[in-house]
mmCIF file of C-alpha atoms in Angstrom:
data_model
loop_
_atom_site.group_PDB
_atom_site.id
_atom_site.type_symbol
_atom_site.label_atom_id
_atom_site.label_comp_id
_atom_site.label_asym_id
_atom_site.label_seq_id
_atom_site.Cartn_x
_atom_site.Cartn_y
_atom_site.Cartn_z
ATOM 1 C CA MET A 1 112.227 76.487 111.602
ATOM 2 C CA THR A 2 111.762 79.430 113.573
ATOM 3 C CA ASP A 3 111.141 82.857 112.083
ATOM 4 C CA PRO A 4 114.338 85.154 112.273
ATOM 5 C CA LYS A 5 114.233 87.624 115.141
ATOM 6 C CA PRO A 6 114.009 91.247 114.221
ATOM 7 C CA THR A 7 117.247 92.971 114.166
ATOM 8 C CA THR A 8 115.846 96.038 115.586
ATOM 9 C CA ALA A 9 113.259 96.254 118.441
ATOM 10 C CA PRO A 10 109.742 98.006 117.387
ATOM 11 C CA ASP A 11 110.231 101.848 118.890
ATOM 12 C CA PRO A 12 107.752 101.856 121.691
ATOM 13 C CA SER A 13 107.024 105.762 121.418
ATOM 14 C CA ALA A 14 106.104 105.387 117.608
ATOM 15 C CA ASP A 15 102.373 106.226 117.065
ATOM 16 C CA PRO A 16 100.420 103.203 116.226
ATOM 17 C CA ASP A 17 98.606 102.811 113.118
ATOM 18 C CA PRO A 18 95.297 104.788 112.613
ATOM 19 C CA ASP A 19 92.020 102.989 113.709
ATOM 20 C CA LEU A 20 89.827 103.288 110.839
ATOM 21 C CA LEU A 21 87.146 101.030 111.811
ATOM 22 C CA TYR A 22 83.888 101.861 113.469
ATOM 23 C CA SER A 23 83.246 100.543 116.987
ATOM 24 C CA ARG A 24 79.947 99.245 118.154
ATOM 25 C CA ASP A 25 79.283 102.455 120.229
ATOM 26 C CA GLU A 26 79.883 104.315 117.134
ATOM 27 C CA GLU A 27 77.483 102.488 115.403
ATOM 28 C CA ASP A 28 75.035 102.810 117.664
ATOM 29 C CA LEU A 29 75.157 106.607 117.971
ATOM 30 C CA ARG A 30 75.177 106.388 114.037
ATOM 31 C CA SER A 31 72.043 104.621 114.360
ATOM 32 C CA ALA A 32 70.160 106.977 116.845
ATOM 33 C CA VAL A 33 71.367 110.258 115.014
ATOM 34 C CA ARG A 34 70.113 108.751 111.812
ATOM 35 C CA SER A 35 66.869 107.658 113.085
ATOM 36 C CA LEU A 36 66.108 111.167 114.180
ATOM 37 C CA LEU A 37 67.328 112.895 111.102
ATOM 38 C CA ALA A 38 64.963 110.204 109.146
ATOM 39 C CA ASP A 39 62.243 111.189 111.248
ATOM 40 C CA ARG A 40 62.681 115.121 111.319
ATOM 41 C CA ALA A 41 65.034 115.910 108.517
ATOM 42 C CA ASP A 42 63.849 113.991 105.396
ATOM 43 C CA PRO A 43 66.207 115.400 102.356
ATOM 44 C CA ALA A 44 63.076 115.470 100.284
ATOM 45 C CA ALA A 45 61.450 118.090 102.411
ATOM 46 C CA LEU A 46 65.198 119.979 102.988
ATOM 47 C CA PRO A 47 64.161 122.693 100.252
ATOM 48 C CA ALA A 48 61.030 123.903 101.802
ATOM 49 C CA ARG A 49 62.430 123.475 105.152
ATOM 50 C CA VAL A 50 65.481 125.776 104.828
ATOM 51 C CA GLU A 51 63.511 128.572 103.263
ATOM 52 C CA ARG A 52 61.034 128.354 106.085
ATOM 53 C CA ALA A 53 63.483 127.937 109.045
ATOM 54 C CA GLY A 54 65.853 130.620 107.598
ATOM 55 C CA GLY A 55 68.832 128.165 107.390
ATOM 56 C CA HIS A 56 68.129 126.584 111.468
ATOM 57 C CA ASP A 57 65.819 124.112 112.652
ATOM 58 C CA PRO A 58 65.604 124.737 116.389
ATOM 59 C CA GLU A 59 63.503 121.913 117.298
ATOM 60 C CA LEU A 60 65.926 119.567 115.357
ATOM 61 C CA TRP A 61 68.505 121.097 117.345
ATOM 62 C CA ARG A 62 67.033 120.457 120.561
ATOM 63 C CA ALA A 63 66.445 116.722 119.687
ATOM 64 C CA LEU A 64 70.052 116.364 118.399
ATOM 65 C CA ALA A 65 71.809 118.285 121.157
ATOM 66 C CA ALA A 66 70.112 117.486 124.405
ATOM 67 C CA SER A 67 68.035 114.409 123.762
ATOM 68 C CA ILE A 68 70.806 112.373 122.205
ATOM 69 C CA GLY A 69 73.516 114.307 123.880
ATOM 70 C CA ALA A 70 75.536 115.004 120.687
ATOM 71 C CA ALA A 71 76.428 118.535 121.641
ATOM 72 C CA GLY A 72 78.595 117.615 124.694
ATOM 73 C CA LEU A 73 80.239 114.685 122.977
ATOM 74 C CA LEU A 74 83.840 116.412 123.286
ATOM 75 C CA VAL A 75 82.788 117.867 126.672
ATOM 76 C CA PRO A 76 84.274 115.785 130.145
ATOM 77 C CA GLU A 77 81.634 114.261 131.958
ATOM 78 C CA LYS A 78 82.354 116.507 135.114
ATOM 79 C CA LEU A 79 81.166 119.597 133.189
ATOM 80 C CA GLY A 80 78.102 117.952 131.917
ATOM 81 C CA GLY A 81 79.091 116.175 128.611
ATOM 82 C CA GLN A 82 79.458 112.960 127.367
ATOM 83 C CA GLY A 83 83.443 112.564 127.525
ATOM 84 C CA ALA A 84 83.673 111.040 124.319
ATOM 85 C CA SER A 85 85.972 111.598 121.779
ATOM 86 C CA HIS A 86 86.523 113.094 118.073
ATOM 87 C CA ARG A 87 85.992 109.784 116.638
ATOM 88 C CA GLU A 88 82.136 109.966 118.052
ATOM 89 C CA ALA A 89 81.877 113.501 116.955
ATOM 90 C CA ALA A 90 83.209 112.490 113.352
ATOM 91 C CA VAL A 91 80.196 110.034 113.314
ATOM 92 C CA VAL A 92 77.798 112.647 114.091
ATOM 93 C CA CYS A 93 79.094 114.914 111.136
ATOM 94 C CA GLU A 94 78.608 112.062 108.749
ATOM 95 C CA GLU A 95 75.221 111.909 109.200
ATOM 96 C CA LEU A 96 74.516 115.507 109.358
ATOM 97 C CA GLY A 97 76.450 115.634 106.071
ATOM 98 C CA ARG A 98 74.323 112.824 104.951
ATOM 99 C CA ALA A 99 71.053 115.040 105.652
ATOM 100 C CA VAL A 100 72.852 118.203 104.926
ATOM 101 C CA ALA A 101 71.139 119.270 108.317
ATOM 102 C CA PRO A 102 70.781 122.987 108.771
ATOM 103 C CA LEU A 103 72.353 122.532 112.557
ATOM 104 C CA PRO A 104 75.037 124.724 114.229
ATOM 105 C CA TYR A 105 76.971 121.363 114.952
ATOM 106 C CA LEU A 106 80.145 121.990 113.576
ATOM 107 C CA THR A 107 80.475 125.411 114.161
ATOM 108 C CA SER A 108 79.531 125.167 117.883
ATOM 109 C CA SER A 109 79.832 121.577 119.062
ATOM 110 C CA VAL A 110 83.037 121.015 117.303
ATOM 111 C CA ILE A 111 84.837 124.419 116.722
ATOM 112 C CA ALA A 112 84.009 126.415 119.561
ATOM 113 C CA THR A 113 83.783 123.749 121.956
ATOM 114 C CA GLU A 114 87.463 122.351 121.267
ATOM 115 C CA THR A 115 88.376 126.215 121.212
ATOM 116 C CA LEU A 116 86.701 126.476 125.077
ATOM 117 C CA LEU A 117 88.258 123.090 125.914
ATOM 118 C CA ALA A 118 91.702 124.374 125.192
ATOM 119 C CA ALA A 119 91.321 127.779 126.846
ATOM 120 C CA GLY A 120 91.365 126.780 130.562
ATOM 121 C CA PRO A 121 89.027 126.740 133.615
ATOM 122 C CA ALA A 122 87.526 130.173 133.128
ATOM 123 C CA ALA A 123 85.370 128.450 129.899
ATOM 124 C CA GLU A 124 83.901 125.446 132.098
ATOM 125 C CA GLY A 125 80.734 127.488 132.827
ATOM 126 C CA LEU A 126 80.149 128.398 129.164
ATOM 127 C CA LEU A 127 81.156 124.765 127.972
ATOM 128 C CA ALA A 128 78.601 123.093 130.352
ATOM 129 C CA GLU A 129 75.928 125.374 128.567
ATOM 130 C CA LEU A 130 76.826 124.204 125.024
ATOM 131 C CA ALA A 131 77.369 120.461 126.235
ATOM 132 C CA ALA A 132 73.424 120.813 127.548
ATOM 133 C CA GLY A 133 72.475 122.287 124.267
ATOM 134 C CA GLU A 134 71.031 125.348 125.940
ATOM 135 C CA ARG A 135 73.370 127.824 123.852
ATOM 136 C CA THR A 136 75.572 127.706 121.124
ATOM 137 C CA ALA A 137 78.552 129.371 120.120
ATOM 138 C CA VAL A 138 80.759 130.320 117.240
ATOM 139 C CA LEU A 139 84.389 131.492 116.572
ATOM 140 C CA LEU A 140 84.203 135.304 115.175
ATOM 141 C CA THR A 141 85.971 134.779 112.087
ATOM 142 C CA PRO A 142 85.040 134.018 108.573
ATOM 143 C CA LEU A 143 84.156 130.714 107.527
ATOM 144 C CA SER A 144 87.153 130.347 105.112
ATOM 145 C CA THR A 145 89.707 130.736 108.162
ATOM 146 C CA ALA A 146 92.208 128.076 107.835
ATOM 147 C CA PRO A 147 94.104 126.287 110.480
ATOM 148 C CA GLY A 148 97.346 128.377 111.017
ATOM 149 C CA ASP A 149 95.604 131.687 109.915
ATOM 150 C CA PRO A 150 95.639 134.582 112.352
ATOM 151 C CA ALA A 151 92.465 135.733 113.743
ATOM 152 C CA PRO A 152 90.471 138.924 111.921
ATOM 153 C CA PRO A 153 91.773 142.265 112.765
ATOM 154 C CA PRO A 154 89.598 144.192 115.257
ATOM 155 C CA GLY A 155 86.432 145.525 113.319
ATOM 156 C CA PRO A 156 83.497 144.085 111.527
ATOM 157 C CA VAL A 157 84.042 140.574 110.589
ATOM 158 C CA THR A 158 82.175 139.022 107.176
ATOM 159 C CA ALA A 159 80.998 135.653 106.590
ATOM 160 C CA VAL A 160 80.785 134.193 110.041
ATOM 161 C CA ALA A 161 79.169 130.868 109.860
ATOM 162 C CA ASP A 162 75.765 130.423 112.049
ATOM 163 C CA ALA A 163 76.374 133.726 113.725
ATOM 164 C CA ALA A 164 72.843 134.927 113.052
ATOM 165 C CA LEU A 165 71.397 132.681 115.615
ATOM 166 C CA ALA A 166 74.258 132.123 118.008
ATOM 167 C CA ASP A 167 74.159 133.013 121.466
ATOM 168 C CA VAL A 168 77.963 133.505 122.261
ATOM 169 C CA LEU A 169 80.626 134.853 120.203
ATOM 170 C CA LEU A 170 84.252 133.819 120.870
ATOM 171 C CA ALA A 171 86.507 136.498 119.784
ATOM 172 C CA LEU A 172 90.442 136.407 119.618
ATOM 173 C CA ARG A 173 92.006 139.868 120.675
ATOM 174 C CA PRO A 174 95.493 140.670 121.185
ATOM 175 C CA ASP A 175 95.325 140.633 124.943
ATOM 176 C CA GLY A 176 93.378 137.155 125.126
ATOM 177 C CA LEU A 177 90.302 135.281 124.171
ATOM 178 C CA TYR A 178 86.780 136.636 125.073
ATOM 179 C CA ALA A 179 83.480 135.259 125.220
ATOM 180 C CA ALA A 180 80.824 138.067 124.440
ATOM 181 C CA GLU A 181 77.073 137.783 124.227
ATOM 182 C CA ALA A 182 75.875 137.659 120.258
ATOM 183 C CA ALA A 183 73.070 140.041 121.438
ATOM 184 C CA ASP A 184 75.586 142.927 121.970
ATOM 185 C CA ALA A 185 76.761 142.667 118.371
ATOM 186 C CA ALA A 186 75.412 143.749 115.007
ATOM 187 C CA ARG A 187 74.682 141.049 112.911
ATOM 188 C CA THR A 188 73.591 141.270 109.570
ATOM 189 C CA PRO A 189 72.750 138.225 107.546
ATOM 190 C CA LEU A 190 74.099 137.739 104.219
ATOM 191 C CA THR A 191 73.010 135.941 101.345
ATOM 192 C CA ALA A 192 75.026 132.423 101.019
ATOM 193 C CA LEU A 193 75.429 129.774 98.614
ATOM 194 C CA ASP A 194 74.693 127.094 101.087
ATOM 195 C CA LEU A 195 71.368 127.851 102.601
ATOM 196 C CA THR A 196 71.766 125.192 105.151
ATOM 197 C CA ARG A 197 74.806 127.035 106.953
ATOM 198 C CA PRO A 198 74.101 130.534 106.850
ATOM 199 C CA LEU A 199 76.408 133.684 107.134
ATOM 200 C CA ALA A 200 76.238 137.009 108.635
ATOM 201 C CA ALA A 201 78.495 140.313 109.071
ATOM 202 C CA VAL A 202 79.390 140.832 112.550
ATOM 203 C CA ASP A 203 80.282 143.982 114.478
ATOM 204 C CA LEU A 204 81.003 143.430 117.906
ATOM 205 C CA PRO A 205 81.960 146.322 120.032
ATOM 206 C CA GLU A 206 85.509 146.704 121.407
ATOM 207 C CA GLY A 207 85.936 145.559 125.012
ATOM 208 C CA ALA A 208 82.788 143.594 124.999
ATOM 209 C CA GLY A 209 82.587 140.086 126.423
ATOM 210 C CA THR A 210 84.442 137.934 129.317
ATOM 211 C CA LYS A 211 88.171 137.056 129.180
ATOM 212 C CA VAL A 212 88.390 133.491 129.476
ATOM 213 C CA ALA A 213 92.167 132.954 128.188
ATOM 214 C CA ASP A 214 95.479 135.008 128.244
ATOM 215 C CA ALA A 215 96.854 135.907 124.776
ATOM 216 C CA GLU A 216 99.237 132.788 124.347
ATOM 217 C CA THR A 217 96.612 130.406 125.885
ATOM 218 C CA GLY A 218 93.834 131.992 123.564
ATOM 219 C CA ARG A 219 95.986 131.727 120.201
ATOM 220 C CA ALA A 220 96.698 128.172 121.179
ATOM 221 C CA ALA A 221 92.852 127.645 121.687
ATOM 222 C CA TRP A 222 91.727 129.170 118.847
ATOM 223 C CA GLN A 223 94.072 127.426 116.516
ATOM 224 C CA ARG A 224 93.079 124.245 118.082
ATOM 225 C CA GLY A 225 89.081 124.727 117.501
ATOM 226 C CA LEU A 226 89.906 125.429 113.783
ATOM 227 C CA LEU A 227 92.125 122.206 113.391
ATOM 228 C CA ALA A 228 89.091 120.099 114.750
ATOM 229 C CA GLY A 229 86.619 121.766 112.630
ATOM 230 C CA ALA A 230 88.730 121.102 109.383
ATOM 231 C CA ALA A 231 89.362 117.798 110.512
ATOM 232 C CA LEU A 232 85.384 116.659 111.078
ATOM 233 C CA LEU A 233 84.667 119.033 108.113
ATOM 234 C CA ALA A 234 86.249 115.874 106.346
ATOM 235 C CA SER A 235 83.367 113.572 108.004
ATOM 236 C CA GLU A 236 80.928 115.939 107.079
ATOM 237 C CA GLN A 237 81.982 115.861 103.575
ATOM 238 C CA LEU A 238 82.059 112.014 103.377
ATOM 239 C CA GLY A 239 78.454 111.794 104.786
ATOM 240 C CA LEU A 240 77.435 114.215 102.089
ATOM 241 C CA ALA A 241 79.189 112.115 99.163
ATOM 242 C CA GLU A 242 78.042 108.797 100.392
ATOM 243 C CA TRP A 243 74.176 109.991 100.183
ATOM 244 C CA CYS A 244 74.628 111.081 96.723
ATOM 245 C CA LEU A 245 76.248 108.124 95.686
ATOM 246 C CA GLU A 246 73.428 106.063 97.109
ATOM 247 C CA GLN A 247 70.631 108.299 95.486
ATOM 248 C CA THR A 248 72.363 108.280 92.210
ATOM 249 C CA VAL A 249 72.703 104.454 92.133
ATOM 250 C CA ARG A 250 68.754 104.127 93.192
ATOM 251 C CA HIS A 251 67.801 106.546 90.552
ATOM 252 C CA THR A 252 69.751 105.050 87.822
ATOM 253 C CA ALA A 253 68.602 101.583 88.891
ATOM 254 C CA THR A 254 64.943 102.640 88.619
ATOM 255 C CA ARG A 255 64.779 105.177 85.683
ATOM 256 C CA HIS A 256 64.570 103.502 82.387
ATOM 257 C CA GLN A 257 65.515 104.332 78.601
ATOM 258 C CA PHE A 258 65.445 102.312 75.825
ATOM 259 C CA ASN A 259 63.119 100.002 77.725
ATOM 260 C CA ARG A 260 66.137 99.141 80.178
ATOM 261 C CA PRO A 261 67.266 100.899 83.470
ATOM 262 C CA ILE A 262 69.675 103.696 82.668
ATOM 263 C CA GLY A 263 71.954 102.306 85.305
ATOM 264 C CA SER A 264 72.870 99.222 83.095
ATOM 265 C CA PHE A 265 74.685 101.468 80.819
ATOM 266 C CA GLN A 266 78.192 100.695 81.000
ATOM 267 C CA ALA A 267 78.996 104.312 80.937
ATOM 268 C CA LEU A 268 77.289 105.020 83.886
ATOM 269 C CA LYS A 269 78.629 102.098 85.561
ATOM 270 C CA HIS A 270 82.153 103.454 85.244
ATOM 271 C CA ARG A 271 81.178 106.754 86.460
ATOM 272 C CA MET A 272 79.510 105.048 89.729
ATOM 273 C CA ALA A 273 82.059 102.824 90.283
ATOM 274 C CA GLN A 274 85.092 105.776 89.734
ATOM 275 C CA LEU A 275 82.993 107.475 92.718
ATOM 276 C CA TRP A 276 82.852 104.734 94.754
ATOM 277 C CA LEU A 277 86.680 104.380 94.940
ATOM 278 C CA GLU A 278 86.888 107.956 95.668
ATOM 279 C CA ILE A 279 84.521 107.461 98.603
ATOM 280 C CA ALA A 280 86.554 104.753 99.931
ATOM 281 C CA GLY A 281 89.790 106.798 99.656
ATOM 282 C CA ALA A 282 87.900 109.561 101.677
ATOM 283 C CA ARG A 283 86.465 107.614 104.245
ATOM 284 C CA ALA A 284 89.959 106.340 105.107
ATOM 285 C CA ALA A 285 91.375 109.858 104.886
ATOM 286 C CA ALA A 286 88.354 111.188 107.271
ATOM 287 C CA ARG A 287 88.921 108.373 109.785
ATOM 288 C CA ALA A 288 92.331 108.804 110.066
ATOM 289 C CA ALA A 289 91.851 112.506 110.663
ATOM 290 C CA ALA A 290 89.339 112.157 113.510
ATOM 291 C CA ASP A 291 91.503 109.278 115.209
ATOM 292 C CA ALA A 292 94.454 111.315 115.022
ATOM 293 C CA LEU A 293 92.519 114.211 117.200
ATOM 294 C CA ALA A 294 90.913 111.446 119.540
ATOM 295 C CA THR A 295 94.355 109.903 120.301
ATOM 296 C CA GLY A 296 96.114 113.439 120.362
ATOM 297 C CA SER A 297 98.544 112.329 117.554
ATOM 298 C CA PRO A 298 101.249 114.838 116.739
ATOM 299 C CA ASP A 299 100.415 114.012 112.929
ATOM 300 C CA ALA A 300 96.958 115.429 113.560
ATOM 301 C CA PRO A 301 97.638 118.648 111.147
ATOM 302 C CA LEU A 302 98.978 116.799 108.565
ATOM 303 C CA LEU A 303 96.334 113.958 108.515
ATOM 304 C CA THR A 304 93.669 116.828 108.887
ATOM 305 C CA ALA A 305 95.321 118.153 105.810
ATOM 306 C CA VAL A 306 95.323 115.042 103.755
ATOM 307 C CA ALA A 307 91.601 114.610 104.593
ATOM 308 C CA GLN A 308 90.671 118.014 103.333
ATOM 309 C CA VAL A 309 92.320 117.831 100.220
ATOM 310 C CA HIS A 310 90.841 114.637 99.244
ATOM 311 C CA CYS A 311 87.497 114.742 100.869
ATOM 312 C CA SER A 312 86.597 118.414 99.386
ATOM 313 C CA ARG A 313 87.353 117.224 95.712
ATOM 314 C CA THR A 314 85.214 113.885 96.551
ATOM 315 C CA ALA A 315 82.469 115.659 98.005
ATOM 316 C CA VAL A 316 81.869 118.177 94.967
ATOM 317 C CA HIS A 317 82.375 115.108 92.231
ATOM 318 C CA ALA A 318 79.858 113.070 94.166
ATOM 319 C CA ALA A 319 77.246 115.741 94.452
ATOM 320 C CA GLU A 320 77.808 117.256 90.428
ATOM 321 C CA GLU A 321 77.372 113.432 89.453
ATOM 322 C CA CYS A 322 74.208 113.376 91.497
ATOM 323 C CA VAL A 323 72.744 116.480 89.790
ATOM 324 C CA GLN A 324 74.145 115.133 86.572
ATOM 325 C CA LEU A 325 72.853 111.662 86.608
ATOM 326 C CA HIS A 326 69.494 112.551 87.935
ATOM 327 C CA GLY A 327 68.962 114.480 84.660
ATOM 328 C CA GLY A 328 66.276 116.930 84.718
ATOM 329 C CA LEU A 329 65.082 115.788 87.781
ATOM 330 C CA GLY A 330 68.364 116.917 89.392
ATOM 331 C CA MET A 331 68.260 120.482 88.097
ATOM 332 C CA THR A 332 64.846 121.371 89.781
ATOM 333 C CA TRP A 333 64.314 123.294 93.231
ATOM 334 C CA GLU A 334 62.063 120.618 94.567
ATOM 335 C CA HIS A 335 64.730 117.598 94.518
ATOM 336 C CA PRO A 336 67.424 118.367 97.246
ATOM 337 C CA ALA A 337 70.763 117.457 95.025
ATOM 338 C CA HIS A 338 71.246 121.078 94.464
ATOM 339 C CA LEU A 339 71.422 121.788 97.959
ATOM 340 C CA TYR A 340 73.813 119.101 98.304
ATOM 341 C CA LEU A 341 75.942 120.231 95.810
ATOM 342 C CA LYS A 342 75.934 123.902 97.095
ATOM 343 C CA ARG A 343 76.841 122.625 100.601
ATOM 344 C CA ALA A 344 79.880 120.710 98.927
ATOM 345 C CA LYS A 345 81.000 123.950 97.086
ATOM 346 C CA ALA A 346 80.631 125.751 100.429
ATOM 347 C CA ASP A 347 82.576 123.176 102.362
ATOM 348 C CA GLN A 348 85.409 123.212 99.621
ATOM 349 C CA THR A 349 86.363 126.519 100.804
ATOM 350 C CA ALA A 350 85.505 126.255 104.484
ATOM 351 C CA LEU A 351 88.323 126.344 106.956
ATOM 352 C CA GLY A 352 90.622 126.558 104.429
ATOM 353 C CA SER A 353 90.743 125.858 100.318
ATOM 354 C CA PRO A 354 92.205 122.576 99.000
ATOM 355 C CA GLY A 355 94.920 124.582 97.821
ATOM 356 C CA ARG A 356 95.549 126.268 101.070
ATOM 357 C CA HIS A 357 95.579 122.701 102.568
ATOM 358 C CA LYS A 358 97.794 121.388 100.155
ATOM 359 C CA ASP A 359 100.572 124.168 100.701
ATOM 360 C CA THR A 360 100.405 123.094 104.619
ATOM 361 C CA LEU A 361 100.791 119.453 103.712
ATOM 362 C CA ALA A 362 103.621 120.152 101.447
ATOM 363 C CA ARG A 363 105.306 121.985 104.281
ATOM 364 C CA LEU A 364 104.601 119.359 107.135
ATOM 365 C CA ALA A 365 105.474 116.749 104.651
ATOM 366 C CA ASP A 366 108.880 118.440 103.933
ATOM 367 C CA LEU A 367 107.566 118.421 100.016
ATOM 368 C CA PRO A 368 109.198 121.659 98.901
ATOM 369 C CA ALA A 369 107.369 123.217 95.474
ATOM 370 C CA PRO A 370 109.276 122.363 92.191
ATOM 371 C CA ARG A 371 111.328 125.479 91.313
#
């Protein structure tokens, strides 16, 4: 017997299911980035490195940006980039999250680059410089700015991530988007919870910079950059959570109490198994958001909100469990667990809090709040 024919034909305009798997090229990229970070960004040396480097590692950035070409993944080949997609950039973010690497990849190679890509031809020269790893750029806005939020008003802007060492500041003004030399601004470093992503207060003189997009295009480009940043921040949070679980499992398998590994106790097994399930869900959410951006899906804002709500919570939970289950060792400055917890907590409020993304999700999915 033959199967009955469907009563309705499939809609060719419907969006395909997101591809949550990693391609061979993406895994090759992961191997290259992980190998570089293993050689030059060992998490065990992270506490001393962030104090010495002031939050950034210029040599590591040059190796990642220029040697591997990660800085130009989102930039077309005609502008000197790799012509890749957000899926590949998400893999880099995962690996940087695993190492909590003190690099401006998210702020410059994702958010600023995506903004300039949507700005138009006037930004092509700067894009080529960013793709080559010669310069870095950041949006002149607080790190907490979420997709959909307006640009800050004229005047000093506080809590701008990676601004202290950036070369270019992208400022959205009423008449358009401007690219200004960071050296023309007054930049005051701030004490940040996350030492690996330094913050600064920035006062850019009025009228400084070169206009790269008109008002309408500039606003759209600004929002596009924030959306891409929020989506790929979820991949960074995923990588962070995976490292925390792996280290916790390794530690509990070697730490003995009552003449047996503490990881053999059922209560700890349950905690780690629950965390594994949360990370599996976070991986699916993060991959869906990255794939939606890469394919130009209209569901990208919704999937980004889902990824941020889930991955923010998972990263913090994984880092908390890592600190707690490492016992006294996890509480020391010498062990990097505390830096992972600080990055996870800082990321939880970066580019929109979970509550802010829940509001966005409810609006996009037409789920009104209870009255």
